[in-house]
Structures are given as structure tokens and as C-alpha cells.
Short mmCIF file of C-alpha atoms and ligand atoms in Angstrom, two decimals:
data_model
loop_
_atom_site.label_atom_id
_atom_site.label_comp_id
_atom_site.label_asym_id
_atom_site.label_seq_id
_atom_site.Cartn_x
_atom_site.Cartn_y
_atom_site.Cartn_z
CA MET A 466 75.75 91.55 95.15
CA LYS A 467 79.11 91.72 96.90
CA LYS A 468 80.83 94.85 98.13
CA ILE A 469 84.49 94.52 97.21
CA LEU A 470 87.40 96.73 98.18
CA PHE A 471 90.17 96.19 95.67
CA VAL A 472 93.62 97.17 97.01
CA SER A 473 96.39 97.80 94.51
CA SER A 474 99.53 99.89 94.07
CA GLU A 475 98.90 100.38 90.33
CA VAL A 476 95.83 100.61 88.13
CA TYR A 477 95.78 101.27 84.38
CA PRO A 478 95.48 103.98 83.06
CA LEU A 479 96.13 105.91 86.28
CA ILE A 480 99.59 104.39 86.69
CA LYS A 481 101.24 101.32 85.23
CA THR A 482 104.60 99.60 85.46
CA GLY A 483 103.47 96.16 84.29
CA GLY A 484 100.72 93.60 84.01
CA LEU A 485 99.54 94.21 87.59
CA ALA A 486 98.06 97.54 86.48
CA ASP A 487 96.16 95.91 83.62
CA VAL A 488 94.64 93.27 85.87
CA CYS A 489 93.72 95.80 88.55
CA SER A 490 91.79 97.80 86.00
CA SER A 491 90.17 95.05 83.94
CA LEU A 492 89.06 92.78 86.78
CA PRO A 493 87.20 95.51 88.70
CA LYS A 494 85.53 96.59 85.44
CA ALA A 495 84.48 93.01 84.65
CA LEU A 496 83.19 92.50 88.21
CA THR A 497 81.18 95.71 87.89
CA GLU A 498 79.66 94.36 84.70
CA LEU A 499 78.68 91.29 86.71
CA GLY A 500 76.72 93.60 89.03
CA GLN A 501 79.18 93.85 91.93
CA ASP A 502 79.79 97.00 94.00
CA ILE A 503 83.52 97.62 93.81
CA ARG A 504 85.88 100.36 94.96
CA ILE A 505 89.58 100.47 94.17
CA ILE A 506 92.03 101.96 96.66
CA ILE A 507 95.43 103.15 95.40
CA PRO A 508 98.11 105.63 96.58
CA ASN A 509 97.85 109.11 95.12
CA TYR A 510 101.28 109.33 93.47
CA PRO A 511 102.08 112.71 91.85
CA SER A 512 102.44 110.84 88.55
CA LEU A 513 98.88 109.45 88.74
CA LYS A 514 97.03 110.31 85.51
CA THR A 515 93.49 111.04 86.60
CA VAL A 516 90.91 112.33 84.12
CA GLY A 517 87.91 114.45 85.05
CA ASP A 518 86.54 114.93 88.52
CA VAL A 519 88.71 114.25 91.58
CA HIS A 520 87.09 115.31 94.83
CA PHE A 521 87.72 115.12 98.56
CA LEU A 522 85.99 112.20 100.28
CA CYS A 523 87.26 112.15 103.87
CA SER A 524 90.35 112.49 106.00
CA LEU A 525 92.03 110.47 108.70
CA ARG A 526 95.24 110.42 110.68
CA ILE A 527 97.61 107.51 111.10
CA ASP A 528 100.52 107.95 113.52
CA ASN A 529 101.45 111.53 112.77
CA HIS A 530 100.44 111.52 109.15
CA PRO A 531 97.39 113.50 108.04
CA ILE A 532 95.77 111.67 105.14
CA ASN A 533 93.05 112.66 102.73
CA ILE A 534 91.07 110.20 100.67
CA LEU A 535 90.07 111.54 97.28
CA GLU A 536 87.51 110.02 94.97
CA THR A 537 87.67 109.71 91.21
CA ARG A 538 86.73 107.20 88.53
CA ILE A 539 88.81 104.93 86.37
CA PRO A 540 88.68 106.79 83.03
CA ASP A 541 86.01 105.53 80.63
CA SER A 542 84.39 103.34 83.26
CA PRO A 543 81.95 103.61 86.15
CA VAL A 544 84.48 102.11 88.59
CA VAL A 545 85.21 104.31 91.61
CA ALA A 546 88.80 104.73 92.78
CA TRP A 547 89.77 106.06 96.21
CA LEU A 548 93.14 107.78 96.22
CA VAL A 549 95.18 107.72 99.43
CA ASP A 550 96.65 111.19 99.51
CA CYS A 551 99.66 111.58 101.80
CA PRO A 552 102.19 113.86 100.09
CA GLU A 553 104.68 113.42 102.95
CA LEU A 554 105.26 109.82 101.82
CA PHE A 555 104.04 109.70 98.24
CA ASN A 556 105.83 112.79 96.99
CA THR A 557 107.99 110.94 94.47
CA THR A 558 107.55 111.48 90.76
CA GLY A 559 108.14 108.77 88.15
CA ASN A 560 108.09 105.08 89.02
CA PRO A 561 106.02 104.23 92.12
CA TYR A 562 108.62 101.83 93.52
CA LEU A 563 112.03 102.84 92.15
CA ASP A 564 114.14 105.98 91.94
CA GLU A 565 115.89 107.25 88.80
CA GLN A 566 118.75 104.78 89.37
CA GLY A 567 116.32 101.88 89.45
CA LEU A 568 116.78 101.40 93.21
CA PRO A 569 113.80 101.01 95.55
CA TRP A 570 112.72 104.27 97.23
CA ALA A 571 114.39 104.28 100.66
CA ASN A 572 111.06 104.67 102.48
CA ASN A 573 109.11 102.00 100.58
CA ALA A 574 108.33 100.04 103.78
CA GLU A 575 106.88 103.14 105.39
CA ARG A 576 104.98 104.17 102.25
CA PHE A 577 103.24 100.87 101.65
CA ALA A 578 102.70 100.07 105.34
CA LEU A 579 100.81 103.34 105.59
CA PHE A 580 98.87 102.51 102.45
CA CYS A 581 97.89 99.14 103.97
CA ARG A 582 96.85 100.73 107.25
CA VAL A 583 94.62 103.20 105.42
CA ALA A 584 93.08 100.32 103.44
CA VAL A 585 92.30 98.56 106.74
CA GLU A 586 90.63 101.69 108.15
CA VAL A 587 88.51 101.91 105.00
CA ALA A 588 87.75 98.17 105.07
CA MET A 589 86.46 98.47 108.64
CA ASP A 590 84.57 101.64 107.67
CA LYS A 591 86.37 103.61 110.35
CA VAL A 592 86.19 106.49 107.89
CA ASN A 593 82.39 106.52 108.27
CA ARG A 594 81.45 106.22 104.63
CA ASN A 595 78.64 103.82 105.46
CA TRP A 596 80.27 101.36 103.09
CA LYS A 597 81.84 98.23 104.53
CA PRO A 598 83.09 95.65 102.03
CA ASP A 599 82.28 91.93 102.19
CA ILE A 600 85.57 91.14 100.49
CA VAL A 601 88.93 92.90 100.56
CA HIS A 602 90.91 91.78 97.54
CA CYS A 603 94.63 92.58 97.85
CA ASN A 604 97.28 92.38 95.17
CA ASP A 605 101.01 91.74 95.56
CA TRP A 606 103.33 92.69 98.40
CA GLN A 607 102.43 96.38 98.49
CA SER A 608 99.06 95.37 99.95
CA GLY A 609 100.28 92.29 101.83
CA LEU A 610 99.94 93.76 105.31
CA VAL A 611 96.20 94.25 104.83
CA PRO A 612 95.13 90.59 105.42
CA ALA A 613 97.56 90.40 108.37
CA LEU A 614 96.23 93.56 110.03
CA LEU A 615 92.61 92.69 109.28
CA SER A 616 93.06 89.25 110.89
CA MET A 617 93.17 91.05 114.22
CA GLU A 618 89.82 92.81 113.77
CA ALA A 619 86.46 91.48 114.94
CA ASN A 620 83.69 91.46 112.31
CA ARG A 621 86.18 91.85 109.55
CA PRO A 622 85.53 91.40 105.84
CA LYS A 623 86.89 88.26 104.17
CA THR A 624 90.26 88.61 102.48
CA VAL A 625 91.67 87.45 99.16
CA PHE A 626 95.33 87.89 98.28
CA THR A 627 96.43 87.61 94.66
CA ILE A 628 100.06 86.90 93.83
CA HIS A 629 100.93 88.44 90.50
CA ASN A 630 104.63 87.70 90.84
CA MET A 631 106.43 85.80 93.63
CA ALA A 632 109.72 87.45 92.67
CA TYR A 633 108.70 90.70 94.36
CA GLN A 634 108.14 90.14 98.06
CA GLY A 635 108.59 93.41 99.91
CA LEU A 636 111.39 92.29 102.25
CA PHE A 637 112.69 94.83 104.78
CA PRO A 638 115.11 94.80 107.73
CA VAL A 639 113.71 93.66 111.07
CA GLN A 640 113.91 97.21 112.51
CA SER A 641 111.00 98.14 110.23
CA VAL A 642 108.65 96.15 112.46
CA TYR A 643 109.26 98.73 115.19
CA THR A 644 109.47 101.84 113.04
CA LEU A 645 106.25 100.86 111.28
CA ASN A 646 104.51 100.30 114.59
CA LEU A 647 103.22 96.87 113.57
CA PRO A 648 101.41 94.75 116.19
CA GLY A 649 103.84 92.37 117.94
CA GLN A 650 101.49 89.40 117.50
CA LEU A 651 102.16 89.43 113.76
CA TRP A 652 105.90 89.08 114.24
CA ASN A 653 106.58 85.34 114.34
CA PRO A 654 107.81 82.68 111.89
CA ASN A 655 104.21 81.79 110.98
CA GLY A 656 103.43 85.45 110.44
CA LEU A 657 105.37 88.34 108.92
CA GLU A 658 108.85 87.06 109.81
CA PHE A 659 110.87 85.61 106.97
CA PHE A 660 114.37 84.51 107.99
CA GLY A 661 114.79 87.51 110.24
CA MET A 662 113.32 89.97 107.73
CA LEU A 663 109.90 91.61 107.58
CA SER A 664 108.01 90.15 104.59
CA PHE A 665 105.02 92.05 103.26
CA ILE A 666 104.01 89.27 100.87
CA LYS A 667 103.85 86.79 103.78
CA GLY A 668 101.18 88.97 105.34
CA GLY A 669 99.01 88.06 102.38
CA ILE A 670 100.03 84.43 102.06
CA ALA A 671 99.81 83.57 105.76
CA TYR A 672 96.69 85.53 106.72
CA ALA A 673 94.36 85.87 103.71
CA ASP A 674 91.27 83.65 103.68
CA ARG A 675 92.04 82.69 100.09
CA ILE A 676 95.18 83.02 97.99
CA THR A 677 95.03 83.20 94.24
CA THR A 678 97.61 83.49 91.56
CA VAL A 679 97.23 84.34 87.94
CA SER A 680 97.40 80.94 86.24
CA PRO A 681 96.80 77.32 87.24
CA THR A 682 100.33 76.26 86.24
CA TYR A 683 101.93 79.05 88.30
CA ALA A 684 99.77 78.03 91.28
CA LEU A 685 101.52 74.65 91.15
CA GLU A 686 104.97 76.01 90.32
CA ILE A 687 105.13 78.36 93.33
CA GLN A 688 104.76 75.36 95.63
CA SER A 689 108.20 74.20 94.46
CA PRO A 690 111.62 75.60 95.46
CA ALA A 691 112.46 76.81 91.94
CA PHE A 692 109.55 79.28 91.93
CA GLY A 693 108.61 79.73 95.60
CA TYR A 694 111.59 81.84 96.80
CA GLY A 695 111.55 80.13 100.21
CA LEU A 696 107.77 80.43 100.59
CA GLU A 697 107.01 77.15 98.76
CA GLY A 698 106.46 75.31 102.06
CA LEU A 699 103.91 77.83 103.32
CA LEU A 700 102.18 77.88 99.92
CA ALA A 701 102.01 74.07 99.83
CA HIS A 702 100.64 74.14 103.39
CA ARG A 703 97.90 76.51 102.21
CA SER A 704 97.28 74.68 98.93
CA ASN A 705 93.64 73.95 99.86
CA ASN A 706 93.06 77.69 99.84
CA LEU A 707 95.22 78.47 96.81
CA VAL A 708 93.88 78.57 93.24
CA GLY A 709 95.13 79.79 89.89
CA ILE A 710 92.77 81.91 87.79
CA ILE A 711 94.11 82.95 84.43
CA ASN A 712 94.01 86.66 83.67
CA GLY A 713 91.90 87.92 80.82
CA ILE A 714 92.94 90.77 78.59
CA ASP A 715 91.27 94.09 77.92
CA THR A 716 89.53 93.10 74.71
CA HIS A 717 88.52 96.70 73.92
CA GLU A 718 92.04 98.05 74.27
CA TRP A 719 93.54 95.11 72.38
CA ASN A 720 91.26 94.58 69.41
CA PRO A 721 92.74 94.55 65.88
CA GLU A 722 89.31 95.49 64.50
CA THR A 723 89.15 98.81 66.34
CA ASP A 724 92.71 99.57 67.54
CA PRO A 725 93.40 103.29 66.96
CA HIS A 726 97.17 102.80 67.32
CA ILE A 727 97.63 100.54 64.32
CA HIS A 728 97.95 101.46 60.66
CA GLN A 729 95.30 99.16 59.18
CA ARG A 730 92.56 97.49 61.19
CA TYR A 731 91.76 93.86 60.44
CA SER A 732 89.93 90.80 61.65
CA VAL A 733 90.18 87.06 61.23
CA ASP A 734 88.15 87.48 58.04
CA SER A 735 90.48 90.08 56.56
CA LEU A 736 93.83 88.69 57.68
CA SER A 737 95.59 89.85 54.53
CA GLU A 738 95.13 93.45 55.78
CA LYS A 739 97.51 92.66 58.65
CA LEU A 740 100.35 92.96 56.15
CA HIS A 741 99.90 96.75 55.94
CA ASN A 742 100.82 96.93 59.60
CA LYS A 743 104.00 94.96 58.93
CA THR A 744 104.98 97.40 56.19
CA GLU A 745 104.22 100.38 58.42
CA LEU A 746 106.20 98.87 61.32
CA GLN A 747 109.21 98.20 59.09
CA ARG A 748 109.01 101.76 57.78
CA ARG A 749 108.55 103.27 61.23
CA VAL A 750 111.56 101.50 62.78
CA ASN A 751 113.77 101.76 59.67
CA LEU A 752 113.99 98.11 58.74
CA PRO A 753 114.01 97.17 55.04
CA VAL A 754 110.38 96.95 53.88
CA ASN A 755 109.88 93.33 52.90
CA ASP A 756 106.63 91.36 52.92
CA SER A 757 108.07 87.91 52.87
CA VAL A 758 110.77 88.00 55.55
CA PRO A 759 109.36 86.86 58.91
CA LEU A 760 109.25 89.77 61.36
CA LEU A 761 109.66 88.86 65.03
CA GLY A 762 108.51 91.25 67.77
CA LEU A 763 109.27 91.45 71.46
CA ILE A 764 107.84 93.87 74.02
CA SER A 765 109.03 93.47 77.56
CA ARG A 766 110.59 94.71 80.69
CA LEU A 767 114.25 93.90 80.13
CA VAL A 768 114.84 91.73 83.18
CA GLU A 769 116.14 88.23 83.76
CA GLN A 770 112.61 86.84 84.27
CA LYS A 771 111.81 87.52 80.63
CA GLY A 772 114.69 85.40 79.30
CA ILE A 773 116.43 88.42 77.75
CA ASP A 774 119.82 86.76 78.41
CA MET A 775 118.69 83.80 76.27
CA ILE A 776 117.74 86.17 73.45
CA ILE A 777 121.12 87.91 73.66
CA GLU A 778 122.87 84.55 73.50
CA CYS A 779 120.84 83.52 70.44
CA LEU A 780 121.15 86.79 68.54
CA PRO A 781 124.36 86.11 66.58
CA GLU A 782 122.91 82.87 65.18
CA MET A 783 119.45 84.41 64.72
CA MET A 784 121.09 87.03 62.53
CA THR A 785 122.19 84.28 60.11
CA LEU A 786 118.53 83.27 59.61
CA PRO A 787 116.10 84.97 57.23
CA MET A 788 114.27 87.16 59.72
CA GLN A 789 113.93 90.62 61.22
CA LEU A 790 113.54 91.51 64.91
CA VAL A 791 111.97 94.54 66.58
CA LEU A 792 112.49 94.71 70.31
CA LEU A 793 110.77 97.33 72.49
CA GLY A 794 111.61 97.43 76.15
CA ASN A 795 113.46 98.98 79.03
CA GLY A 796 114.82 97.88 82.36
CA ASP A 797 118.17 96.40 83.28
CA LYS A 798 120.87 98.78 81.96
CA VAL A 799 123.27 95.90 81.22
CA TYR A 800 120.73 94.24 78.91
CA GLU A 801 119.86 97.58 77.29
CA GLN A 802 123.52 98.18 76.48
CA ARG A 803 124.27 94.68 75.22
CA LEU A 804 121.22 94.65 72.99
CA GLN A 805 122.07 98.03 71.52
CA ASN A 806 125.65 96.94 70.87
CA ILE A 807 124.48 93.89 68.92
CA ALA A 808 121.81 95.86 67.03
CA ARG A 809 124.44 98.28 65.72
CA LEU A 810 126.14 95.35 63.94
CA TYR A 811 122.97 94.29 62.07
CA PRO A 812 121.03 97.45 61.21
CA ASP A 813 119.15 95.65 58.42
CA LYS A 814 117.88 92.89 60.67
CA ILE A 815 117.37 94.10 64.20
CA VAL A 816 116.06 97.25 65.84
CA ILE A 817 116.18 97.84 69.59
CA ILE A 818 113.97 100.58 70.99
CA ILE A 819 114.75 101.37 74.60
CA ASP A 820 111.51 102.98 75.69
CA TYR A 821 108.12 102.38 77.23
CA ASN A 822 105.68 103.12 74.43
CA GLU A 823 102.10 101.85 74.54
CA SER A 824 101.21 103.01 71.06
CA LEU A 825 104.23 101.38 69.43
CA ALA A 826 103.48 98.21 71.42
CA HIS A 827 100.14 97.99 69.61
CA LEU A 828 101.77 98.42 66.20
CA ILE A 829 104.37 95.75 67.02
CA GLU A 830 101.60 93.32 68.00
CA ALA A 831 99.75 94.05 64.76
CA GLY A 832 102.76 94.25 62.45
CA SER A 833 104.86 91.29 63.60
CA ASP A 834 104.43 87.77 62.28
CA VAL A 835 105.83 86.19 65.43
CA PHE A 836 106.03 87.30 69.06
CA LEU A 837 108.93 86.18 71.26
CA MET A 838 108.30 85.45 74.94
CA PRO A 839 110.94 83.05 76.25
CA SER A 840 110.33 83.82 79.95
CA ARG A 841 112.18 81.86 82.65
CA PHE A 842 108.99 82.16 84.66
CA GLU A 843 105.74 83.91 83.83
CA PRO A 844 102.91 84.06 86.38
CA CYS A 845 100.41 84.76 83.59
CA GLY A 846 101.79 87.07 80.93
CA LEU A 847 99.65 89.27 78.72
CA ASN A 848 101.52 89.75 75.49
CA GLN A 849 101.17 86.11 74.40
CA MET A 850 97.38 86.62 74.60
CA TYR A 851 97.45 89.99 72.81
CA SER A 852 99.57 88.31 70.14
CA GLN A 853 97.09 85.51 69.56
CA ARG A 854 94.27 88.03 69.27
CA TYR A 855 96.30 89.88 66.61
CA GLY A 856 97.12 86.72 64.65
CA THR A 857 100.77 87.05 65.67
CA ILE A 858 102.16 83.63 66.50
CA PRO A 859 103.80 83.50 69.96
CA ILE A 860 106.96 81.54 70.72
CA VAL A 861 106.80 80.84 74.47
CA ARG A 862 108.53 78.77 77.10
CA LYS A 863 106.37 76.16 78.81
CA THR A 864 105.93 77.90 82.15
CA GLY A 865 103.13 79.54 84.17
CA GLY A 866 100.44 81.29 82.17
CA LEU A 867 102.35 80.78 78.92
CA ALA A 868 101.87 77.01 79.31
CA ASP A 869 98.17 77.57 80.06
CA THR A 870 97.35 79.87 77.14
CA VAL A 871 99.43 78.77 74.14
CA VAL A 872 98.93 75.43 72.38
CA ASP A 873 102.07 74.10 70.70
CA THR A 874 101.87 73.39 66.97
CA LEU A 875 102.23 69.66 66.37
CA PRO A 876 100.60 67.38 63.81
CA GLU A 877 97.77 66.56 66.27
CA SER A 878 97.07 70.15 67.27
CA LEU A 879 97.11 71.26 63.65
CA ALA A 880 94.68 68.48 62.81
CA ASN A 881 92.23 69.37 65.59
CA HIS A 882 92.57 73.15 65.04
CA SER A 883 93.93 73.91 68.51
CA ALA A 884 97.50 74.93 67.53
CA THR A 885 98.17 78.61 68.28
CA GLY A 886 101.90 78.96 68.82
CA ILE A 887 105.29 77.39 69.45
CA VAL A 888 106.09 76.09 72.93
CA PHE A 889 109.56 75.04 74.09
CA LYS A 890 110.58 73.50 77.40
CA GLU A 891 114.15 74.08 78.50
CA ALA A 892 115.28 77.52 79.69
CA HIS A 893 118.37 77.75 77.55
CA ALA A 894 119.39 79.47 74.36
CA GLY A 895 119.68 76.24 72.35
CA ALA A 896 116.04 75.34 72.99
CA LEU A 897 114.91 78.86 72.08
CA LEU A 898 116.90 78.80 68.87
CA GLU A 899 115.41 75.47 67.92
CA ALA A 900 111.93 76.88 68.56
CA ILE A 901 112.72 79.86 66.32
CA LYS A 902 113.90 77.54 63.54
CA ARG A 903 110.77 75.43 63.91
CA THR A 904 108.69 78.61 63.64
CA LEU A 905 110.44 79.74 60.48
CA LEU A 906 109.74 76.37 58.87
CA LEU A 907 106.06 76.66 59.74
CA TYR A 908 106.02 80.23 58.44
CA SER A 909 107.01 78.95 55.03
CA ASN A 910 103.98 76.63 55.04
CA HIS A 911 101.30 79.16 54.20
CA ALA A 912 98.28 76.92 54.89
CA ALA A 913 99.54 75.77 58.28
CA TRP A 914 100.48 79.31 59.28
CA GLN A 915 97.12 80.73 58.33
CA GLN A 916 95.40 78.00 60.27
CA MET A 917 97.47 78.78 63.38
CA GLN A 918 96.59 82.46 63.03
CA THR A 919 92.91 81.65 62.68
CA ASN A 920 92.93 79.30 65.68
CA ALA A 921 94.70 81.95 67.74
CA MET A 922 92.35 84.78 66.75
CA HIS A 923 89.29 82.72 67.62
CA LYS A 924 90.36 82.16 71.23
CA ASP A 925 88.38 83.85 74.00
CA PHE A 926 90.71 85.73 76.35
CA SER A 927 88.03 88.06 77.74
CA TRP A 928 87.88 89.00 81.41
CA HIS A 929 84.29 87.89 81.67
CA ARG A 930 85.20 84.25 82.22
CA SER A 931 87.94 84.99 84.75
CA ALA A 932 85.76 87.48 86.64
CA GLU A 933 83.11 84.79 87.03
CA GLN A 934 85.72 82.54 88.61
CA TYR A 935 86.72 85.28 91.06
CA LEU A 936 83.09 85.86 91.92
CA ALA A 937 82.58 82.14 92.58
CA LEU A 938 85.64 82.28 94.84
CA TYR A 939 84.28 85.29 96.78
CA ASN A 940 80.98 83.45 97.22
CA SER A 941 82.75 80.34 98.49
CA ILE A 942 84.49 82.06 101.41
P1 ADP B 1896 104.97 91.92 83.51
O1 ADP B 1896 103.80 92.38 84.32
O2 ADP B 1896 105.80 90.86 84.17
O3 ADP B 1896 105.81 93.03 82.99
P2 ADP B 1896 103.00 91.05 81.54
O4 ADP B 1896 103.15 90.33 80.24
O5 ADP B 1896 102.01 90.47 82.50
O6 ADP B 1896 104.42 91.18 82.17
O7 ADP B 1896 102.55 92.53 81.25
C1 ADP B 1896 103.39 93.45 80.63
C2 ADP B 1896 102.57 94.60 80.12
O8 ADP B 1896 103.39 95.75 79.99
C3 ADP B 1896 101.99 94.34 78.76
O9 ADP B 1896 100.78 95.07 78.63
C4 ADP B 1896 103.08 94.92 77.83
O10 ADP B 1896 102.60 95.27 76.57
C5 ADP B 1896 103.50 96.11 78.62
N1 ADP B 1896 104.87 96.55 78.34
C6 ADP B 1896 106.02 96.04 78.86
N2 ADP B 1896 107.08 96.72 78.41
C7 ADP B 1896 106.61 97.66 77.57
C8 ADP B 1896 107.22 98.70 76.78
N3 ADP B 1896 108.53 98.88 76.78
N4 ADP B 1896 106.42 99.51 76.06
C9 ADP B 1896 105.08 99.33 76.07
N5 ADP B 1896 104.44 98.38 76.78
C10 ADP B 1896 105.20 97.55 77.53
#
């Protein structure tokens, strides 16, 4: 049995801004089921949604900050979470990283450096809990300083750093090195320095014993300039210690047979029941109720990564095709505005809901025929897997985890029952539009469509398999 300290800035359902939170909840749960002793450490944001008992565990002081560590559990699971309570720094409500204008909190460097230093104290059991991990598993830039700081300790635990998204690196002005009181030895071009800036993510990439990312294709892509954001050289240099392990999904939360958020539950053996969810979705969002028109869904952060610009470019021509579109998302204000402007012109065909709404996300997965995910890059992606589980055919671009989890529908893949979606290559609107047209043709072929749905619903996206790969990795260090 391994003792594992799991370091993350978000964990579902305590706090979530994206897929990171899902992974940092599901993986610890799956590792616990595999008999491992795991503790999660996360900042105690005021917006953290704890359930049940939260009690004081211990206190410590870093620089002049008094810090308490509180203990709770991840709701509906035995997994213990340690909350780093430092109201002086984590006093911000709402999003853990951004203010109301969508700009990073001015003291983010200080906040997450402190979080990392507390994680190191816990990892070295300087808080006297009589619990010292074998493995410290860090996630994304917010925990990137942990492997760097631990590298300076004798008798340290082994470190794993998982990159969930290279686009977010935690870059700060050089002065931060001094204000954060970081050890001088770490400040060099092979360490935390990145073209004269302090890089949190480099702390993970340069110093962790192993680096992982969330799909095999993304592990290769980030070693190239188009995806590596200037760190491709370092990643290629560390390629012997870099692997891609595809994320699983929470198969309890996302199960069409038991989902409490949807209108009519169904399984691969009662696929015709899925239609009731389509009707309910059309009713709920005020689209004309129509069984036969293909309904496309999209749930996403509205940011460039997700190919929202390509969708916007396609929309006028999409509106000439027999289809409906429901889009749920929020993010970039420019995209929000442009989408709403277009939607006003076609109220019978397209509905844009600017919101973050978990429950509606479930109904969209269940009620749509097709799910759109034309990402420019996608480290792993979750919705294409949820979609397959719900018999909703994903249209994806061939990148990262999308390439690894969706099998394009071609004569061969239909014949050998592996086809589960539509995959297109080029990141431009023309290619997306062609993929949509190809999908609509397939939709009109009832037998082929049903076979794709069945293939998709039979796929195993559980965490169990991925957790076993992580465990093998821990054992190999
Ligand atoms: P990323 O982490 O890059 O945002 P992922 O596909 O890995 O992308 O994970 C996104 C997660 O966030 C999914 O669980 C998705 O359903 C959810 N999500 C994104 N936007 C919304 C929204 N507006 N409402 C509800 N859920 C959303």
C-alpha cells in the first residue's frame, strides 16, 4: 500500500472550474478503491462546498502567515481532504483564480506559493501527523513549486507532476522570486526561470521524478512547439520520464441508467427511451419539439482552446442545415456576445445559455443526438466520453485525448463495430462544417447510427483502468 499526498487547487464537488476538479476527485477515489492510503490537500477557499464534519487538524506558520489545516472528507466518499486555511490570502469568493472581471487575482503568486510550501511541510511531516507520504502527486501550475521545493529535502517522498493543460503555466514577474522567499538555487534556466519570468509549471516539469499528462497523444503533442508553449524542449528532454494516461470519467455521476438530472433514464438496451430526454430538452430551452431533426449539443468553457471561433464562423451555414443547436457555456465575453447575437437571428434553431449549470449539462448529454467538441487542443477532455456513454455521437477534432477516445466512423470501423463518432483533422471552420454534414448524413442512416450509439455506449471509460496505470507508475519510481 502506498501513502499518497494528492495536491490540487480544485476538487469536485468542493470546488470546480473545469476538468481538473473531476480528475482530482475521481482518481483519489479510484486509488482508494485499489487499497491505497490517500490524502488530498487543497486551499480552503470561502466558496469551498464542504458537507458534514470539518475539524481542526493542526496549525503551522509560514513567513508571517498563521495557517490552520482542517480535515474533512470528499462528500460521499471515504477520501480525506486537508484544507489549507489561511484567510489572509484565500479570502476571495467566487472563482479560485480570477476576479469578477475574469482577471487573475493580483496575489495569485503569493497564494499558490504559500499553498505549495504548506504541502511541502505536510509531505515532510513537519506538522507531526505521523503520516509521511511515499508519493506526492501534484497537479498543474498551482502545485508546481512542490516538486522543486521538495527536491531540496533529504529523505523526501517521490514526486509526480500531472499536466492537465499546458496553456496555464503560472508565470509571474521575476520580483516574485524575492517576495515569495524562494530558495536561490531554484532560480536558474534549468529550474524555475522561464525567459526572465518565474514559472510555477516548470517547477513540476523540471523537478518531479515523473511527469504525466492526461492522454498519450497530448504527451507527444506537448513535445512540439505548437503545443509546448516554449517548454517543448524541456519536455522532450524529459521524455523518458513523461507518460500520457487517459483520464477516466466518474461513471456513477455520468450514468444514463441512474442519472437523477435527466428526464428519462435509459441504457443501451432501451435506447429508444433517450428520445424523451430530447423532447424534454427542446421543451426546456424553448426549441420547437421535433423528434426527427438532429439536435446538436455543446457544453464548454467559451475560450479559444475549445474552437468556439470555428463554431461562430460555421453558424450561418449550419443554420441552413436541418438541425438544432443547444450551447451551454460561459467564459470569454466576446464569444458570449457574438453567440447571443447570432442566436437572436435563429430562435427556432439555436439556443445559447450563458451559464455554468451541472444539471442542465446532464440533460444536454442525454437529450442531444450529437455533441460538438471541435477543440484546437484538448489534453484529455471529458465531455466526449460522457457523450459516448449517453449514446450521443461526438464530433471531435483529432487532437489530444479526443484523438485517443473517439473512433471515426468509416466503412472499416462500422464493419468492425469500433466506430463511435466523427473525427476531423484541420482546425478550421470548413473542416468542421464538413464533419457536421457527414454526421447529418449518417444520422439519416438509422442502422448505422444505432450501431455507432451502441459501440459508444459499450466503451469502458471507468477510472479503474487509469488508476491502475497511475499505481504502476508510482511503483516504478
Ligand atoms: P476543461 O477542463 O478544459 O474545461 P474538460 O472537458 O476536461 O474541459 O472538462 C470540462 C468539465 O466542465 C466537464 O465536466 C463539463 O461538463 C464541465 N462544464 C464546462 N462548462 C460547463 C457549463 N457551462 N455548465 C456545466 N458544466 C460545464
